[in-house]
PDB file of N, CA and C in Angstrom:
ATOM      1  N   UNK A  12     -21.478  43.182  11.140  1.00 44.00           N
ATOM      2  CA  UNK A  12     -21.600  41.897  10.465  1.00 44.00           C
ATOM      3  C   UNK A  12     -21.947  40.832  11.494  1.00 44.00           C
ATOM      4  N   UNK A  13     -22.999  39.749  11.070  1.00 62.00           N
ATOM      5  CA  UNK A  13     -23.305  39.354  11.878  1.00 62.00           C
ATOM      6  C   UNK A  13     -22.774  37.880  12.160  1.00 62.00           C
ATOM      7  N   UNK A  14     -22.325  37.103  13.391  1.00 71.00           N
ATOM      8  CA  UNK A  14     -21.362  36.108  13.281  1.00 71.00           C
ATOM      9  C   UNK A  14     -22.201  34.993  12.823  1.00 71.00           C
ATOM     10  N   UNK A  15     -21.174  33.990  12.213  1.00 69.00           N
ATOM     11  CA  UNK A  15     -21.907  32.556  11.761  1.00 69.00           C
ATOM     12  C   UNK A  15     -22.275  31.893  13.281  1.00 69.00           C
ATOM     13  N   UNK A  16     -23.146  30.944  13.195  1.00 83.00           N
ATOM     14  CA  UNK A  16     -23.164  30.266  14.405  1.00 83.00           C
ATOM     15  C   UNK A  16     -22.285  29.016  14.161  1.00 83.00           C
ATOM     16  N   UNK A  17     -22.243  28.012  15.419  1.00 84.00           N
ATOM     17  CA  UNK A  17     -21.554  26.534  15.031  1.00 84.00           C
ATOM     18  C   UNK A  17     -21.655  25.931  13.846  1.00 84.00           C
ATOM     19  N   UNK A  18     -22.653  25.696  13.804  1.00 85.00           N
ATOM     20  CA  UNK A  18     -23.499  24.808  12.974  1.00 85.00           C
ATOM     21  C   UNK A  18     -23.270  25.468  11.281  1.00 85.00           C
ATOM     22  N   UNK A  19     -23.529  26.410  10.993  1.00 88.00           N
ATOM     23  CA  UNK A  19     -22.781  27.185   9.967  1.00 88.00           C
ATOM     24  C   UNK A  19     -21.098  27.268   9.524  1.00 88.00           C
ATOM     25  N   UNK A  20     -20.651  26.674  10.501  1.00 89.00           N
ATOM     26  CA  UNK A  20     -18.896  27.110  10.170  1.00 89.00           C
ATOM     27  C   UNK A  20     -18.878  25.567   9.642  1.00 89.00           C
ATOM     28  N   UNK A  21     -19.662  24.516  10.460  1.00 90.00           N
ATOM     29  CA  UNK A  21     -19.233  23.263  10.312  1.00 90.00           C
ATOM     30  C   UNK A  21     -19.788  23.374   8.662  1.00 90.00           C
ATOM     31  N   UNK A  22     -21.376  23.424   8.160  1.00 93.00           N
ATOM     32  CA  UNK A  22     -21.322  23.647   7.096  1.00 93.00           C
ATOM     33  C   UNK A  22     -20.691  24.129   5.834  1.00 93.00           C
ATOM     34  N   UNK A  23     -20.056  25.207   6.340  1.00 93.00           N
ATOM     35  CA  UNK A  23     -18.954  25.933   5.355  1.00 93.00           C
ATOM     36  C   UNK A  23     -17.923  25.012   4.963  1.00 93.00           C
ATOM     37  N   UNK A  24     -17.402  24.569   6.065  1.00 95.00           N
ATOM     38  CA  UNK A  24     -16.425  23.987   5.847  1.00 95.00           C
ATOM     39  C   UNK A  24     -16.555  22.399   5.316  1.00 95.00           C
ATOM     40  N   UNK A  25     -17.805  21.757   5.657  1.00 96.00           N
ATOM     41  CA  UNK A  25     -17.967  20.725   5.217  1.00 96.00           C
ATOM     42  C   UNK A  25     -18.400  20.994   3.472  1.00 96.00           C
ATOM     43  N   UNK A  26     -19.080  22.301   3.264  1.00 97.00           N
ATOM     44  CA  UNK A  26     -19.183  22.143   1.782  1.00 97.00           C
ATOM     45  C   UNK A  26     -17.430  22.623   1.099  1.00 97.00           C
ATOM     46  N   UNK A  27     -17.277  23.521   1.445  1.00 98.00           N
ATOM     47  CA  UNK A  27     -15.556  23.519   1.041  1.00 98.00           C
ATOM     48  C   UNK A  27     -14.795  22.548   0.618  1.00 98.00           C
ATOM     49  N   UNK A  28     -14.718  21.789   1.982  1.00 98.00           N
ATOM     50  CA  UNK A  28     -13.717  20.315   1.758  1.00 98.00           C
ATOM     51  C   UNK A  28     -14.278  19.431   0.652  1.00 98.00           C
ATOM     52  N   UNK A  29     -15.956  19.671   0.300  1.00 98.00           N
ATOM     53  CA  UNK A  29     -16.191  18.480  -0.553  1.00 98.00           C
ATOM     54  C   UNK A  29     -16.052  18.932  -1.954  1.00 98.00           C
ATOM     55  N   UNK A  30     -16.086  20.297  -1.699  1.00 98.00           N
ATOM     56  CA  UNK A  30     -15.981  20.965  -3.267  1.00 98.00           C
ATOM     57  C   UNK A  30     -14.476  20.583  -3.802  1.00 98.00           C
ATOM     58  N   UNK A  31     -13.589  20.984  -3.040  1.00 98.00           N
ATOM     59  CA  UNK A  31     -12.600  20.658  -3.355  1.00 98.00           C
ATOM     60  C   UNK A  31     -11.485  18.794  -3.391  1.00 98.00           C
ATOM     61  N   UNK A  32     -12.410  18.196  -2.474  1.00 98.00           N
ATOM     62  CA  UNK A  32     -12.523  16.862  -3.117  1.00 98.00           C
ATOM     63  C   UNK A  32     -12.585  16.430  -4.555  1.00 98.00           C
ATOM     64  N   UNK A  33     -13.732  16.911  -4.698  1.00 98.00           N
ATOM     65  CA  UNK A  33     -14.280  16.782  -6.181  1.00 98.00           C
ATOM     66  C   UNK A  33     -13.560  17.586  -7.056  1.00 98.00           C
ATOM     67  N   UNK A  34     -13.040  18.223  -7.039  1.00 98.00           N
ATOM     68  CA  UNK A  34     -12.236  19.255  -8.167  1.00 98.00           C
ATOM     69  C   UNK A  34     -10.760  18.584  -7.843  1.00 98.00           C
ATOM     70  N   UNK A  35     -10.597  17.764  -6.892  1.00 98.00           N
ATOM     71  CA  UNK A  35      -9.057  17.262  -7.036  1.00 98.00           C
ATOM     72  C   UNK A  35      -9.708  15.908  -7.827  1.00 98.00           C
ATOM     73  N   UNK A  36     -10.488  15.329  -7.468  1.00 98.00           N
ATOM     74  CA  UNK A  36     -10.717  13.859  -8.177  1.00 98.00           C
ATOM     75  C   UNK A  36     -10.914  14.264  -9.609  1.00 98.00           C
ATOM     76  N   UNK A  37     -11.653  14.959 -10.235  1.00 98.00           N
ATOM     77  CA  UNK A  37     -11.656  15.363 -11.682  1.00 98.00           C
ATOM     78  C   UNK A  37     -10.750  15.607 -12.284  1.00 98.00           C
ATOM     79  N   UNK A  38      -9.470  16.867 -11.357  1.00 97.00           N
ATOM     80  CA  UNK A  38      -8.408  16.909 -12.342  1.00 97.00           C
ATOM     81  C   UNK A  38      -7.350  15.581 -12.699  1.00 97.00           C
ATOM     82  N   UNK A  39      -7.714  14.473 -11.147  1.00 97.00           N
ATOM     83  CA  UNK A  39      -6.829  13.513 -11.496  1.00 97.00           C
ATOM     84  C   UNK A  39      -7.134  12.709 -12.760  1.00 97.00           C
ATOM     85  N   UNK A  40      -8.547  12.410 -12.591  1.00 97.00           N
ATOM     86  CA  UNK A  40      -8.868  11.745 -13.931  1.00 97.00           C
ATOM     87  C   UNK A  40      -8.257  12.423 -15.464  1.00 97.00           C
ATOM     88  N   UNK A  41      -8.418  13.506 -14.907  1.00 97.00           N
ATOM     89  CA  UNK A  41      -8.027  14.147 -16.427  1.00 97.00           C
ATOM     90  C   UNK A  41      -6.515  13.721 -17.012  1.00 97.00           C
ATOM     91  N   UNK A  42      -5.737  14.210 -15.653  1.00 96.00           N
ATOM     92  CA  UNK A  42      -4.325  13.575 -15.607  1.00 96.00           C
ATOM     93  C   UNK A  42      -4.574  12.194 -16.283  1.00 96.00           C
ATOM     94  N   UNK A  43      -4.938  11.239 -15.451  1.00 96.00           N
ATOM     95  CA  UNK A  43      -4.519  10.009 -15.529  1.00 96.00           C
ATOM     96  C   UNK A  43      -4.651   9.531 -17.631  1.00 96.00           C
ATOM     97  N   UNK A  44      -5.841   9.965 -17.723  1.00 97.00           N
ATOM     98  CA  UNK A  44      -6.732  10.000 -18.702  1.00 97.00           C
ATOM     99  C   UNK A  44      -5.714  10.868 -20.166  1.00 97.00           C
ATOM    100  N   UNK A  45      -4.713  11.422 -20.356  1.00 96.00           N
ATOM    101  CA  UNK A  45      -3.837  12.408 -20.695  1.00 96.00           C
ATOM    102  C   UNK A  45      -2.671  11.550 -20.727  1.00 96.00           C
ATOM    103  N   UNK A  46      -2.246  10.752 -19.523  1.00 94.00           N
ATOM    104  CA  UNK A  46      -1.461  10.388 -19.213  1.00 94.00           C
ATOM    105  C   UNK A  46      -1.382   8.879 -20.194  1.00 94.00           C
ATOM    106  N   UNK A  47      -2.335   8.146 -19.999  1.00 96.00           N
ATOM    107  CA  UNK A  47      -2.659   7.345 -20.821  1.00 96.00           C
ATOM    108  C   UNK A  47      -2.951   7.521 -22.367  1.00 96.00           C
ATOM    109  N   UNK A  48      -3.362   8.387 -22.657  1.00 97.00           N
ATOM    110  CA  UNK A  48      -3.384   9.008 -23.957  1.00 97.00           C
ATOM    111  C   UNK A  48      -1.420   8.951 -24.618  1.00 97.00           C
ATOM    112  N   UNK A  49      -1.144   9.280 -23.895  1.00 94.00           N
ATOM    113  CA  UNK A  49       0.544   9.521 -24.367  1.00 94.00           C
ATOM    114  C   UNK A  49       1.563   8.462 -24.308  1.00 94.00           C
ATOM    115  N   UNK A  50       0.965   7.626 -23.472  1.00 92.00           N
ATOM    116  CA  UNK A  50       1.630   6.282 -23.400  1.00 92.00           C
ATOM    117  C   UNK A  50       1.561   5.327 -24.741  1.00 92.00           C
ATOM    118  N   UNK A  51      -0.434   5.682 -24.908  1.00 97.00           N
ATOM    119  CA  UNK A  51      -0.624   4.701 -26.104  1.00 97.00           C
ATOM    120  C   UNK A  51      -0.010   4.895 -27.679  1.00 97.00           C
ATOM    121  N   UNK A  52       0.069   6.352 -27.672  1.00 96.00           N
ATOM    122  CA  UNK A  52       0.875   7.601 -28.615  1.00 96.00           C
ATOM    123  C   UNK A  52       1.914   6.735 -28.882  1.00 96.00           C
ATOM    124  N   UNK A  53       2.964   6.741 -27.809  1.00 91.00           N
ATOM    125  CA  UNK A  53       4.111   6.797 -27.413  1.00 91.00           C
ATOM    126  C   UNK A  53       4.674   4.889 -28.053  1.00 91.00           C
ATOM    127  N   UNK A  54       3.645   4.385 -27.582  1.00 89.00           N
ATOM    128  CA  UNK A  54       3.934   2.734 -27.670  1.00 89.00           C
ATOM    129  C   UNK A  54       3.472   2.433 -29.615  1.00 89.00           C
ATOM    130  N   UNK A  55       2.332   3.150 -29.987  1.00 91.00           N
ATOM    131  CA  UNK A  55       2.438   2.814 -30.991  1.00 91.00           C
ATOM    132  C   UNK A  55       2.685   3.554 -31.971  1.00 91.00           C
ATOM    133  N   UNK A  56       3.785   4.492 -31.790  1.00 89.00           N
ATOM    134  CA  UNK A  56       4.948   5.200 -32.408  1.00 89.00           C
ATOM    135  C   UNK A  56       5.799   3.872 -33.029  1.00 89.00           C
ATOM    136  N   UNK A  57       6.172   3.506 -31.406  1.00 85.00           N
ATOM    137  CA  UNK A  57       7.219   2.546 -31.485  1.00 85.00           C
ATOM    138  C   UNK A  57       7.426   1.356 -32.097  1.00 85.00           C
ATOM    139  N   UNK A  58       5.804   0.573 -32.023  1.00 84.00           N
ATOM    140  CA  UNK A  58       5.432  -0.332 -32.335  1.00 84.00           C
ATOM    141  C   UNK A  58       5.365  -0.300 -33.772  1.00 84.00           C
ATOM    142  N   UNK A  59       5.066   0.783 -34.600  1.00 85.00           N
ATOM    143  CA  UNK A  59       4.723   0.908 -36.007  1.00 85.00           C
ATOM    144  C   UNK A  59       5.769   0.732 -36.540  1.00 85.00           C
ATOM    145  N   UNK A  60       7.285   1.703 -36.181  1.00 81.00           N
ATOM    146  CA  UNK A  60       8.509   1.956 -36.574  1.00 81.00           C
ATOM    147  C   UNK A  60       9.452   0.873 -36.348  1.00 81.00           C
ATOM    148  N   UNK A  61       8.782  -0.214 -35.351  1.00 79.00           N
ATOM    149  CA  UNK A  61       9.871  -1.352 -34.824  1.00 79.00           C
ATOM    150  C   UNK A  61       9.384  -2.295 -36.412  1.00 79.00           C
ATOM    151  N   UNK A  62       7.958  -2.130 -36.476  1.00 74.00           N
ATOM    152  CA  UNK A  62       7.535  -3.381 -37.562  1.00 74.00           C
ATOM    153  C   UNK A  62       7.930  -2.730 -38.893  1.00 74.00           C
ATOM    154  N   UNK A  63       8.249  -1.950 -39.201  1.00 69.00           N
ATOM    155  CA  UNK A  63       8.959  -1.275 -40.262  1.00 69.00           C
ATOM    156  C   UNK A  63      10.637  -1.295 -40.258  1.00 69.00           C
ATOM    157  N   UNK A  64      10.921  -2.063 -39.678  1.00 65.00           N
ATOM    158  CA  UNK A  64      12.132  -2.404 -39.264  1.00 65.00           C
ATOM    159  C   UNK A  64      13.275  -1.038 -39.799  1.00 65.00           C
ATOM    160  N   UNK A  65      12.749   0.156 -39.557  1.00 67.00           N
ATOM    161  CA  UNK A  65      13.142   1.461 -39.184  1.00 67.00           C
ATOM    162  C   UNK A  65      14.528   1.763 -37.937  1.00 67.00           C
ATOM    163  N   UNK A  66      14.160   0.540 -36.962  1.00 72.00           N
ATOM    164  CA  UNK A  66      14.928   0.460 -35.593  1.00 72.00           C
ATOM    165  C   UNK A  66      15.790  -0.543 -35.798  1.00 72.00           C
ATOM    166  N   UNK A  67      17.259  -0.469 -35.595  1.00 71.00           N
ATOM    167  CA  UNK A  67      17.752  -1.337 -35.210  1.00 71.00           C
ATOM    168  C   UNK A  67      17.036  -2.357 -33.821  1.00 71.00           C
ATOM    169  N   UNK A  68      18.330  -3.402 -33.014  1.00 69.00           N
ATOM    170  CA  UNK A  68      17.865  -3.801 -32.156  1.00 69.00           C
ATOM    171  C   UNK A  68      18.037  -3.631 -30.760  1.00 69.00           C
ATOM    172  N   UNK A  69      18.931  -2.336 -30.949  1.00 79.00           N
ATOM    173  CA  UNK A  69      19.245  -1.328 -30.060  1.00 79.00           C
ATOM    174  C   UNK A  69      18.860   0.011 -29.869  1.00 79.00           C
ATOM    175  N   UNK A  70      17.813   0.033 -30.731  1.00 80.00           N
ATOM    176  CA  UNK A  70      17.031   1.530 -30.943  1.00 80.00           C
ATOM    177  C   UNK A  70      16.262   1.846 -29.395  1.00 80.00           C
ATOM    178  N   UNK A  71      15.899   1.001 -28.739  1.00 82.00           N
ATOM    179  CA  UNK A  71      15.256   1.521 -27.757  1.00 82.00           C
ATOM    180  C   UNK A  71      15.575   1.810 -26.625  1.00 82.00           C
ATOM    181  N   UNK A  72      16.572   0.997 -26.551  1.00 85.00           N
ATOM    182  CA  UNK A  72      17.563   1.223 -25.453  1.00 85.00           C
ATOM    183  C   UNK A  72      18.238   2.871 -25.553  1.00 85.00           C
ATOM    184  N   UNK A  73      18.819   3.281 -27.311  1.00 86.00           N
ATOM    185  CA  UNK A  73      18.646   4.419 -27.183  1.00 86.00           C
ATOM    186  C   UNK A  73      18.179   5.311 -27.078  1.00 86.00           C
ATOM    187  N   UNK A  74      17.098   5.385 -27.387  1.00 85.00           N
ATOM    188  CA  UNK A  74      15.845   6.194 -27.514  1.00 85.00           C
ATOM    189  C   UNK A  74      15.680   6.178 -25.967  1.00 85.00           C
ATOM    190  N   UNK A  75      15.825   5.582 -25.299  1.00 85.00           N
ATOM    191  CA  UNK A  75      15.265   5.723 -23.263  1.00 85.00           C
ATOM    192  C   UNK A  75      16.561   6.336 -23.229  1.00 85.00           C
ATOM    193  N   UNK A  76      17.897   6.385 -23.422  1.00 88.00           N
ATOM    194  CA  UNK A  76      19.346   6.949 -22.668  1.00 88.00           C
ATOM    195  C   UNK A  76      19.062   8.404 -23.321  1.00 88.00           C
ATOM    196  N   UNK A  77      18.608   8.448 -24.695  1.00 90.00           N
ATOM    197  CA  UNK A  77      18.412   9.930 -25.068  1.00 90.00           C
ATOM    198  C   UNK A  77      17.461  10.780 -24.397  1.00 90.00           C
ATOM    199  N   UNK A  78      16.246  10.509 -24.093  1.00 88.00           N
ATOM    200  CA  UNK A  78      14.937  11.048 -23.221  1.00 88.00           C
ATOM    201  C   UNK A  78      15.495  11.345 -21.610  1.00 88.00           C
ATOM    202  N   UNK A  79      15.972  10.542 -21.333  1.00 88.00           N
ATOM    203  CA  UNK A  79      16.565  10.409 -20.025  1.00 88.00           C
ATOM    204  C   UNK A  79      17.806  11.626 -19.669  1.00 88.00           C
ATOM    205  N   UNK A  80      18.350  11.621 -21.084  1.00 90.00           N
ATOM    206  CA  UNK A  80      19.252  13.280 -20.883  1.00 90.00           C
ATOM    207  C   UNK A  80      18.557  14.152 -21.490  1.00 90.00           C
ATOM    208  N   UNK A  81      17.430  14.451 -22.638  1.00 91.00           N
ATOM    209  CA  UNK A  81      16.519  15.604 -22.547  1.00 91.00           C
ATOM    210  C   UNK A  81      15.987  15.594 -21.567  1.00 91.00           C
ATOM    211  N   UNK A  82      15.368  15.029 -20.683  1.00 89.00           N
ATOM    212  CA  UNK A  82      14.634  15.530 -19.964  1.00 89.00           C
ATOM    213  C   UNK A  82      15.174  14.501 -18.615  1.00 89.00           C
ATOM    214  N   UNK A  83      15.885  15.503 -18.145  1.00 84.00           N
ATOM    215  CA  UNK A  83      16.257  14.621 -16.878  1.00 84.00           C
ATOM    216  C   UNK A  83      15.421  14.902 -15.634  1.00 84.00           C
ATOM    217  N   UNK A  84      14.838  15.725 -15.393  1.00 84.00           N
ATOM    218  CA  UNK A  84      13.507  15.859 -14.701  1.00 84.00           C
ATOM    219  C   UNK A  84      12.435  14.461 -14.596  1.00 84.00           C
ATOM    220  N   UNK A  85      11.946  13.953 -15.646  1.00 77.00           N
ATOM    221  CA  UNK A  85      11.344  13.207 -15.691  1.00 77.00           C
ATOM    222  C   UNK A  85      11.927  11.817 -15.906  1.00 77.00           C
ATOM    223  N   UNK A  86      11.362  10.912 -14.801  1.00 70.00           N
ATOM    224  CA  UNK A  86      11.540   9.596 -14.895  1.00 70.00           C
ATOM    225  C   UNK A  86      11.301   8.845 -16.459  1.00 70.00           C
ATOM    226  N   UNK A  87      12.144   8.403 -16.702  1.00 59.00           N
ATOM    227  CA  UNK A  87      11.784   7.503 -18.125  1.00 59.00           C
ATOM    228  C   UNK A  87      12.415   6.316 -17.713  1.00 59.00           C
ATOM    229  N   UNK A  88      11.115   4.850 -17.852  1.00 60.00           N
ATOM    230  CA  UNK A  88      11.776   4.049 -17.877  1.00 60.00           C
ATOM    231  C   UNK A  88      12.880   3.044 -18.162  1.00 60.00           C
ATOM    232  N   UNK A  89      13.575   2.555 -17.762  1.00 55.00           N
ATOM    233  CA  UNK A  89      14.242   2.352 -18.380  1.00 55.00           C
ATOM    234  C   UNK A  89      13.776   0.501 -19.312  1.00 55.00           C
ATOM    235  N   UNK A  90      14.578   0.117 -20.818  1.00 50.00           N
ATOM    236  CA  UNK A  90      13.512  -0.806 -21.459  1.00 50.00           C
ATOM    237  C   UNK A  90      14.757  -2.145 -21.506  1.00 50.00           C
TER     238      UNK A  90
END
């Protein structure tokens, strides 16, 4: 097998690093993009059910202490 020269490794590696640049920047968007999707979900859940006066005026406060012990892994703000 025959060896790469300099100039070839630097290539390799310069296309590598950019490939994988780009495949981290895409999945973030996707994240972010997902992420935002669930927020807006999430807010006008709340928003619909608050104007339906469905919620007390302590509903949200519970609703964050309940999330916060399902899922204690994940940060939930607190409101």
């Amino acid at each position: 097998m025959e060896q790469l020269n300099r100039a070839e490794y630097v290539d390799a590696v310069k296309a590598i690093k950019e490939a994988i640049q780009i495949s981290r920047y895409r999945a973030a968007k996707l994240v972010n993009k997902e992420v935002l999707a669930l927020y807006y979900a999430v807010g006008k859940y709340i928003s619909l059910n608050s104007r339906n006066a469905s919620y007390g005026s302590s509903a949200l406060r519970v609703i964050s202490d309940q999330l916060q012990q399902a899922i204690p892994s994940q940060k939930v703000s607190r409101i």
